[in-house]
Amino acid sequence: MARRRLPPLKALPAFEEAARHQSFSAAARELNLTHGAISRQMKSLETHLGVRRFRRLGRRLELTEAGTAFLPAARSALDGLEASAARLSAASRQGPLVIACLPTFMMRWLIPRLYDFNARHPSVEVRLSASSEPVDFARQGVDVAIRIGAPPWPDGIEAHAFMNEEIGPVCSPALLKRRKLRRTGDLGHHALLHTETRPDAWSDWLARSGTENVDASRGQRFEHFYFLLGAAVAGLGVAVAPHPLVREDLKLGRLVAPFGFVKSGQRYCLLHPAELVQAGKVRTFRRWIEKAARARS
């Protein structure tokens, strides 16, 4: 492998601060260095790169064209190092395991099983954060995130699929007493329930089941998946739901799945920064959730 020709890395913070303040003196105060130390670092950087980065206009500094072009790369390198250092620091801390989890999955699948994790690993404190947005692991202090999807994932993120998603129509038993649902085509006579978070759930399931002549767009819509399932339990209509989120309702008879479940092509994944692959609390939770998913209890 060819040797890297990197600029003097310790000069990058000085260059960024000098460019921001347009002053070596201000950069020195910001970094708690002397004016002479900043000047020497800038000289070292310019010698390595072979071009001037600043020009002096009276008492003020101004970036040259070369300096202006180099500044975004310097900032990006410093941001990357800062984020990586923060993740490594988090990995080494003996602190709680912070999990960002999809809200409904957290309430209906993860929380009912956490007693088992706590019993097996009492030394690992778990803190949950309900979230479905992209996670900035370093800035939000999150160790792992539970998401549903498929590759590609963002750079620097490791993903471990622990459960395939299976989906199917569900409704209350009382609804079927009022109106039968023997064939998938009978769905055309029922109210279809939708959620804004998965607007294509019905069209996807109808396509996978080979059902035609059912309008997937009609019916009532709910903002959150949790509300959708509550409406299905209340008998307002038929919803398409992932099996893990309705398993308890099916077991207790609050819901029925007249046509069973089919794989959606999506998977539940545990995501974490690559730097945390050896962190004990992350490995412990990953092994536990994989086992819990296989148990299908």
mmCIF file of C-alpha atoms in Angstrom:
data_model
loop_
_atom_site.group_PDB
_atom_site.id
_atom_site.type_symbol
_atom_site.label_atom_id
_atom_site.label_comp_id
_atom_site.label_asym_id
_atom_site.label_seq_id
_atom_site.Cartn_x
_atom_site.Cartn_y
_atom_site.Cartn_z
ATOM 1 C CA MET A 1 0.000 0.000 0.000
ATOM 2 C CA ALA A 2 1.368 3.424 -0.966
ATOM 3 C CA ARG A 3 2.355 5.710 1.897
ATOM 4 C CA ARG A 4 -0.150 8.473 2.540
ATOM 5 C CA ARG A 5 1.031 12.048 1.958
ATOM 6 C CA LEU A 6 -1.018 13.740 4.632
ATOM 7 C CA PRO A 7 -0.619 17.369 5.696
ATOM 8 C CA PRO A 8 0.475 17.993 9.304
ATOM 9 C CA LEU A 9 -2.754 17.066 11.071
ATOM 10 C CA LYS A 10 -2.146 19.174 14.181
ATOM 11 C CA ALA A 11 -2.150 22.239 11.928
ATOM 12 C CA LEU A 12 -5.729 21.653 10.756
ATOM 13 C CA PRO A 13 -7.493 23.028 13.866
ATOM 14 C CA ALA A 14 -5.253 26.098 13.727
ATOM 15 C CA PHE A 15 -6.044 26.590 10.042
ATOM 16 C CA GLU A 16 -9.800 26.232 10.639
ATOM 17 C CA GLU A 17 -9.808 28.728 13.524
ATOM 18 C CA ALA A 18 -7.599 31.203 11.668
ATOM 19 C CA ALA A 19 -9.925 31.011 8.666
ATOM 20 C CA ARG A 20 -12.997 31.473 10.868
ATOM 21 C CA HIS A 21 -11.622 34.472 12.787
ATOM 22 C CA GLN A 22 -9.429 35.827 9.964
ATOM 23 C CA SER A 23 -6.770 36.288 12.615
ATOM 24 C CA PHE A 24 -3.838 34.255 13.963
ATOM 25 C CA SER A 25 -4.177 35.990 17.341
ATOM 26 C CA ALA A 26 -7.845 35.055 17.678
ATOM 27 C CA ALA A 27 -7.061 31.485 16.623
ATOM 28 C CA ALA A 28 -4.334 31.353 19.270
ATOM 29 C CA ARG A 29 -6.784 32.470 21.979
ATOM 30 C CA GLU A 30 -9.382 29.947 20.812
ATOM 31 C CA LEU A 31 -6.899 27.058 20.952
ATOM 32 C CA ASN A 32 -4.986 28.299 24.003
ATOM 33 C CA LEU A 33 -1.755 28.588 22.011
ATOM 34 C CA THR A 34 0.679 31.402 21.349
ATOM 35 C CA HIS A 35 0.589 33.551 18.237
ATOM 36 C CA GLY A 36 3.985 32.128 17.320
ATOM 37 C CA ALA A 37 2.719 28.539 17.580
ATOM 38 C CA ILE A 38 -0.133 29.302 15.192
ATOM 39 C CA SER A 39 2.270 30.993 12.750
ATOM 40 C CA ARG A 40 4.602 27.989 12.816
ATOM 41 C CA GLN A 41 1.752 25.563 12.196
ATOM 42 C CA MET A 42 0.524 27.638 9.245
ATOM 43 C CA LYS A 43 4.076 27.760 7.862
ATOM 44 C CA SER A 44 4.356 23.972 8.199
ATOM 45 C CA LEU A 45 1.016 23.502 6.410
ATOM 46 C CA GLU A 46 1.909 25.832 3.544
ATOM 47 C CA THR A 47 5.337 24.201 3.148
ATOM 48 C CA HIS A 48 3.719 20.774 2.861
ATOM 49 C CA LEU A 49 1.041 21.910 0.395
ATOM 50 C CA GLY A 50 3.293 24.228 -1.582
ATOM 51 C CA VAL A 51 0.780 27.076 -1.756
ATOM 52 C CA ARG A 52 -0.163 30.006 0.450
ATOM 53 C CA ARG A 53 -3.395 29.679 2.397
ATOM 54 C CA PHE A 54 -3.708 33.284 3.638
ATOM 55 C CA ARG A 55 -2.917 36.777 2.436
ATOM 56 C CA ARG A 56 -2.696 39.777 4.765
ATOM 57 C CA LEU A 57 -4.897 42.811 4.215
ATOM 58 C CA GLY A 58 -3.785 45.378 6.761
ATOM 59 C CA ARG A 59 -4.428 43.838 10.189
ATOM 60 C CA ARG A 60 -6.806 41.282 8.762
ATOM 61 C CA LEU A 61 -6.158 37.907 7.144
ATOM 62 C CA GLU A 62 -7.964 36.687 4.061
ATOM 63 C CA LEU A 63 -8.061 33.214 2.589
ATOM 64 C CA THR A 64 -6.439 32.769 -0.799
ATOM 65 C CA GLU A 65 -8.278 30.810 -3.488
ATOM 66 C CA ALA A 66 -6.258 27.763 -2.482
ATOM 67 C CA GLY A 67 -7.180 28.298 1.178
ATOM 68 C CA THR A 68 -10.873 28.663 0.334
ATOM 69 C CA ALA A 69 -10.741 25.401 -1.646
ATOM 70 C CA PHE A 70 -8.922 23.559 1.172
ATOM 71 C CA LEU A 71 -11.192 24.730 4.047
ATOM 72 C CA PRO A 72 -14.188 22.382 3.423
ATOM 73 C CA ALA A 73 -11.883 19.343 3.278
ATOM 74 C CA ALA A 74 -10.146 20.378 6.498
ATOM 75 C CA ARG A 75 -13.459 20.861 8.281
ATOM 76 C CA SER A 76 -14.780 17.532 7.007
ATOM 77 C CA ALA A 77 -11.646 15.738 8.263
ATOM 78 C CA LEU A 78 -11.924 17.369 11.692
ATOM 79 C CA ASP A 79 -15.671 16.617 11.929
ATOM 80 C CA GLY A 80 -15.037 12.978 11.043
ATOM 81 C CA LEU A 81 -12.284 12.633 13.627
ATOM 82 C CA GLU A 82 -14.449 14.302 16.280
ATOM 83 C CA ALA A 83 -17.420 12.036 15.588
ATOM 84 C CA SER A 84 -15.268 8.902 15.532
ATOM 85 C CA ALA A 85 -13.560 9.869 18.783
ATOM 86 C CA ALA A 86 -16.954 10.489 20.396
ATOM 87 C CA ARG A 87 -18.177 7.042 19.334
ATOM 88 C CA LEU A 88 -15.009 5.362 20.622
ATOM 89 C CA SER A 89 -15.344 7.233 23.895
ATOM 90 C CA ALA A 90 -18.971 6.102 24.177
ATOM 91 C CA ALA A 91 -17.915 2.508 23.534
ATOM 92 C CA SER A 92 -15.433 2.600 26.375
ATOM 93 C CA ARG A 93 -17.806 4.187 28.892
ATOM 94 C CA GLN A 94 -19.408 2.035 31.531
ATOM 95 C CA GLY A 95 -22.839 3.541 31.181
ATOM 96 C CA PRO A 96 -26.374 2.671 30.124
ATOM 97 C CA LEU A 97 -27.143 1.084 26.787
ATOM 98 C CA VAL A 98 -29.112 3.731 24.872
ATOM 99 C CA ILE A 99 -31.494 2.248 22.272
ATOM 100 C CA ALA A 100 -33.383 4.284 19.680
ATOM 101 C CA CYS A 101 -36.321 2.129 18.676
ATOM 102 C CA LEU A 102 -39.349 2.363 16.406
ATOM 103 C CA PRO A 103 -42.159 3.454 18.750
ATOM 104 C CA THR A 104 -44.752 0.741 18.102
ATOM 105 C CA PHE A 105 -42.138 -2.009 17.937
ATOM 106 C CA MET A 106 -40.759 -0.773 21.246
ATOM 107 C CA MET A 107 -44.155 -0.829 22.957
ATOM 108 C CA ARG A 108 -45.505 -4.044 21.476
ATOM 109 C CA TRP A 109 -42.428 -6.250 21.061
ATOM 110 C CA LEU A 110 -39.344 -4.973 22.841
ATOM 111 C CA ILE A 111 -40.684 -3.763 26.201
ATOM 112 C CA PRO A 112 -42.647 -6.978 26.931
ATOM 113 C CA ARG A 113 -39.362 -8.914 26.528
ATOM 114 C CA LEU A 114 -37.004 -6.577 28.369
ATOM 115 C CA TYR A 115 -37.692 -8.306 31.674
ATOM 116 C CA ASP A 116 -35.804 -11.291 30.251
ATOM 117 C CA PHE A 117 -32.838 -9.146 29.197
ATOM 118 C CA ASN A 118 -32.754 -7.426 32.601
ATOM 119 C CA ALA A 119 -32.863 -10.770 34.375
ATOM 120 C CA ARG A 120 -30.036 -12.193 32.289
ATOM 121 C CA HIS A 121 -27.874 -9.055 32.259
ATOM 122 C CA PRO A 122 -28.609 -7.056 35.429
ATOM 123 C CA SER A 123 -25.371 -5.057 35.078
ATOM 124 C CA VAL A 124 -26.520 -3.471 31.779
ATOM 125 C CA GLU A 125 -28.882 -0.560 32.285
ATOM 126 C CA VAL A 126 -31.145 0.015 29.274
ATOM 127 C CA ARG A 127 -32.513 3.402 28.267
ATOM 128 C CA LEU A 128 -35.091 3.538 25.484
ATOM 129 C CA SER A 129 -35.790 6.379 23.081
ATOM 130 C CA ALA A 130 -38.823 6.167 20.794
ATOM 131 C CA SER A 131 -37.644 7.311 17.381
ATOM 132 C CA SER A 132 -38.251 6.547 13.724
ATOM 133 C CA GLU A 133 -36.046 9.307 12.284
ATOM 134 C CA PRO A 134 -32.433 8.836 11.093
ATOM 135 C CA VAL A 135 -30.111 8.575 14.097
ATOM 136 C CA ASP A 136 -26.963 10.633 14.657
ATOM 137 C CA PHE A 137 -25.380 8.134 17.023
ATOM 138 C CA ALA A 138 -22.528 10.309 18.275
ATOM 139 C CA ARG A 139 -24.414 13.561 18.775
ATOM 140 C CA GLN A 140 -27.521 11.927 20.280
ATOM 141 C CA GLY A 141 -25.564 9.563 22.536
ATOM 142 C CA VAL A 142 -27.274 6.499 21.046
ATOM 143 C CA ASP A 143 -25.538 3.103 21.106
ATOM 144 C CA VAL A 144 -27.907 1.053 18.930
ATOM 145 C CA ALA A 145 -31.006 1.669 16.859
ATOM 146 C CA ILE A 146 -33.761 -0.735 15.822
ATOM 147 C CA ARG A 147 -35.046 -0.050 12.344
ATOM 148 C CA ILE A 148 -36.839 -1.906 9.563
ATOM 149 C CA GLY A 149 -35.498 -1.931 6.043
ATOM 150 C CA ALA A 150 -32.805 -3.302 3.793
ATOM 151 C CA PRO A 151 -29.335 -2.239 2.599
ATOM 152 C CA PRO A 152 -27.698 0.055 1.806
ATOM 153 C CA TRP A 153 -27.232 1.602 5.249
ATOM 154 C CA PRO A 154 -25.197 4.774 5.878
ATOM 155 C CA ASP A 155 -21.402 4.547 5.773
ATOM 156 C CA GLY A 156 -19.813 3.591 9.068
ATOM 157 C CA ILE A 157 -22.928 1.780 10.297
ATOM 158 C CA GLU A 158 -23.115 -1.956 10.900
ATOM 159 C CA ALA A 159 -26.505 -3.615 10.475
ATOM 160 C CA HIS A 160 -27.523 -6.991 11.891
ATOM 161 C CA ALA A 161 -30.857 -8.341 10.673
ATOM 162 C CA PHE A 162 -32.492 -10.262 13.505
ATOM 163 C CA MET A 163 -36.035 -10.912 12.241
ATOM 164 C CA ASN A 164 -37.875 -11.056 8.923
ATOM 165 C CA GLU A 165 -41.041 -9.023 8.745
ATOM 166 C CA GLU A 166 -44.277 -10.853 7.937
ATOM 167 C CA ILE A 167 -47.443 -8.874 7.235
ATOM 168 C CA GLY A 168 -51.124 -9.686 6.857
ATOM 169 C CA PRO A 169 -54.646 -8.308 7.356
ATOM 170 C CA VAL A 170 -55.928 -8.298 10.927
ATOM 171 C CA CYS A 171 -59.275 -7.343 12.422
ATOM 172 C CA SER A 172 -61.403 -7.913 15.500
ATOM 173 C CA PRO A 173 -63.411 -11.166 15.775
ATOM 174 C CA ALA A 174 -66.536 -9.064 16.295
ATOM 175 C CA LEU A 175 -66.082 -7.504 12.852
ATOM 176 C CA LEU A 176 -66.185 -10.921 11.180
ATOM 177 C CA LYS A 177 -69.407 -11.749 12.970
ATOM 178 C CA ARG A 178 -71.007 -8.748 11.324
ATOM 179 C CA ARG A 179 -69.567 -9.373 7.858
ATOM 180 C CA LYS A 180 -67.778 -12.518 6.684
ATOM 181 C CA LEU A 181 -64.278 -12.513 5.254
ATOM 182 C CA ARG A 182 -63.736 -15.887 3.595
ATOM 183 C CA ARG A 183 -61.762 -14.810 0.487
ATOM 184 C CA THR A 184 -59.327 -11.966 -0.064
ATOM 185 C CA GLY A 185 -61.765 -10.488 -2.562
ATOM 186 C CA ASP A 186 -64.232 -9.990 0.291
ATOM 187 C CA LEU A 187 -61.981 -7.170 1.528
ATOM 188 C CA GLY A 188 -63.750 -4.976 -1.002
ATOM 189 C CA HIS A 189 -66.786 -5.052 1.317
ATOM 190 C CA HIS A 190 -64.826 -4.039 4.432
ATOM 191 C CA ALA A 191 -63.405 -0.727 5.636
ATOM 192 C CA LEU A 192 -59.635 -0.680 5.123
ATOM 193 C CA LEU A 193 -57.504 1.027 7.757
ATOM 194 C CA HIS A 194 -54.277 2.847 6.849
ATOM 195 C CA THR A 195 -51.382 4.577 8.605
ATOM 196 C CA GLU A 196 -49.395 7.550 7.363
ATOM 197 C CA THR A 197 -46.132 5.865 8.317
ATOM 198 C CA ARG A 198 -46.730 2.992 5.857
ATOM 199 C CA PRO A 199 -49.122 4.335 3.227
ATOM 200 C CA ASP A 200 -48.466 1.494 0.752
ATOM 201 C CA ALA A 201 -49.110 -1.384 3.161
ATOM 202 C CA TRP A 202 -52.430 -2.386 1.604
ATOM 203 C CA SER A 203 -51.297 -2.128 -2.026
ATOM 204 C CA ASP A 204 -48.160 -4.150 -1.199
ATOM 205 C CA TRP A 205 -50.092 -6.917 0.538
ATOM 206 C CA LEU A 206 -52.789 -7.103 -2.152
ATOM 207 C CA ALA A 207 -50.094 -7.461 -4.811
ATOM 208 C CA ARG A 208 -48.283 -10.189 -2.838
ATOM 209 C CA SER A 209 -51.525 -12.100 -2.288
ATOM 210 C CA GLY A 210 -52.570 -11.797 -5.939
ATOM 211 C CA THR A 211 -55.796 -10.014 -5.009
ATOM 212 C CA GLU A 212 -57.437 -7.896 -7.693
ATOM 213 C CA ASN A 213 -60.455 -5.598 -7.809
ATOM 214 C CA VAL A 214 -59.946 -4.245 -4.295
ATOM 215 C CA ASP A 215 -59.374 -0.494 -4.032
ATOM 216 C CA ALA A 216 -56.315 -0.167 -1.764
ATOM 217 C CA SER A 217 -56.673 3.602 -1.408
ATOM 218 C CA ARG A 218 -60.062 3.798 0.284
ATOM 219 C CA GLY A 219 -60.676 3.787 4.013
ATOM 220 C CA GLN A 220 -59.693 5.658 7.150
ATOM 221 C CA ARG A 221 -56.147 6.889 7.819
ATOM 222 C CA PHE A 222 -54.289 7.250 11.105
ATOM 223 C CA GLU A 223 -51.161 9.231 11.866
ATOM 224 C CA HIS A 224 -49.404 6.567 13.930
ATOM 225 C CA PHE A 225 -49.251 2.794 13.680
ATOM 226 C CA TYR A 226 -50.274 2.423 17.310
ATOM 227 C CA PHE A 227 -53.550 4.223 16.606
ATOM 228 C CA LEU A 228 -54.124 2.000 13.570
ATOM 229 C CA LEU A 229 -53.900 -1.161 15.673
ATOM 230 C CA GLY A 230 -56.183 0.344 18.299
ATOM 231 C CA ALA A 231 -58.763 1.026 15.595
ATOM 232 C CA ALA A 232 -58.510 -2.572 14.354
ATOM 233 C CA VAL A 233 -59.030 -3.940 17.884
ATOM 234 C CA ALA A 234 -62.048 -1.635 18.246
ATOM 235 C CA GLY A 235 -63.623 -3.148 15.117
ATOM 236 C CA LEU A 236 -63.392 -0.063 12.874
ATOM 237 C CA GLY A 237 -62.040 -2.061 9.956
ATOM 238 C CA VAL A 238 -59.229 -4.279 8.666
ATOM 239 C CA ALA A 239 -55.561 -3.264 8.916
ATOM 240 C CA VAL A 240 -52.378 -4.682 7.431
ATOM 241 C CA ALA A 241 -49.958 -5.284 10.298
ATOM 242 C CA PRO A 242 -46.579 -6.946 10.906
ATOM 243 C CA HIS A 243 -46.897 -10.182 12.839
ATOM 244 C CA PRO A 244 -44.476 -9.194 15.649
ATOM 245 C CA LEU A 245 -46.620 -6.178 16.508
ATOM 246 C CA VAL A 246 -49.895 -8.086 16.805
ATOM 247 C CA ARG A 247 -48.656 -11.411 18.169
ATOM 248 C CA GLU A 248 -50.006 -10.742 21.660
ATOM 249 C CA ASP A 249 -53.366 -9.498 20.310
ATOM 250 C CA LEU A 250 -53.725 -12.685 18.261
ATOM 251 C CA LYS A 251 -52.818 -14.851 21.246
ATOM 252 C CA LEU A 252 -55.383 -13.113 23.466
ATOM 253 C CA GLY A 253 -58.093 -13.143 20.804
ATOM 254 C CA ARG A 254 -58.339 -9.375 20.423
ATOM 255 C CA LEU A 255 -57.439 -9.731 16.744
ATOM 256 C CA VAL A 256 -57.612 -12.475 14.133
ATOM 257 C CA ALA A 257 -55.611 -12.891 10.931
ATOM 258 C CA PRO A 258 -58.018 -14.486 8.432
ATOM 259 C CA PHE A 259 -55.397 -14.957 5.682
ATOM 260 C CA GLY A 260 -52.259 -15.454 7.746
ATOM 261 C CA PHE A 261 -49.020 -13.616 7.071
ATOM 262 C CA VAL A 262 -46.530 -13.350 4.202
ATOM 263 C CA LYS A 263 -42.967 -12.025 4.131
ATOM 264 C CA SER A 264 -42.827 -8.355 3.209
ATOM 265 C CA GLY A 265 -39.221 -8.386 2.009
ATOM 266 C CA GLN A 266 -38.217 -6.110 4.906
ATOM 267 C CA ARG A 267 -36.221 -7.082 7.975
ATOM 268 C CA TYR A 268 -35.883 -5.731 11.488
ATOM 269 C CA CYS A 269 -32.270 -4.684 11.944
ATOM 270 C CA LEU A 270 -30.047 -3.663 14.822
ATOM 271 C CA LEU A 271 -27.835 -0.750 13.742
ATOM 272 C CA HIS A 272 -24.781 0.610 15.497
ATOM 273 C CA PRO A 273 -21.608 2.509 14.576
ATOM 274 C CA ALA A 274 -18.856 0.216 13.331
ATOM 275 C CA GLU A 275 -16.627 1.470 16.165
ATOM 276 C CA LEU A 276 -18.951 -0.148 18.705
ATOM 277 C CA VAL A 277 -18.703 -3.666 17.279
ATOM 278 C CA GLN A 278 -16.520 -4.768 20.208
ATOM 279 C CA ALA A 279 -18.391 -2.825 22.897
ATOM 280 C CA GLY A 280 -19.542 -5.354 25.475
ATOM 281 C CA LYS A 281 -22.990 -3.891 26.095
ATOM 282 C CA VAL A 282 -23.714 -3.727 22.344
ATOM 283 C CA ARG A 283 -22.592 -7.314 21.722
ATOM 284 C CA THR A 284 -24.612 -8.508 24.715
ATOM 285 C CA PHE A 285 -27.800 -6.846 23.496
ATOM 286 C CA ARG A 286 -27.288 -8.036 19.918
ATOM 287 C CA ARG A 287 -26.935 -11.665 20.992
ATOM 288 C CA TRP A 288 -29.976 -11.394 23.234
ATOM 289 C CA ILE A 289 -32.281 -9.828 20.638
ATOM 290 C CA GLU A 290 -31.291 -12.407 18.020
ATOM 291 C CA LYS A 291 -32.167 -15.194 20.457
ATOM 292 C CA ALA A 292 -35.410 -13.484 21.483
ATOM 293 C CA ALA A 293 -36.462 -13.160 17.835
ATOM 294 C CA ARG A 294 -35.774 -16.855 17.171
ATOM 295 C CA ALA A 295 -37.919 -17.820 20.177
ATOM 296 C CA ARG A 296 -41.000 -16.239 18.480
ATOM 297 C CA SER A 297 -42.700 -16.032 21.832
#
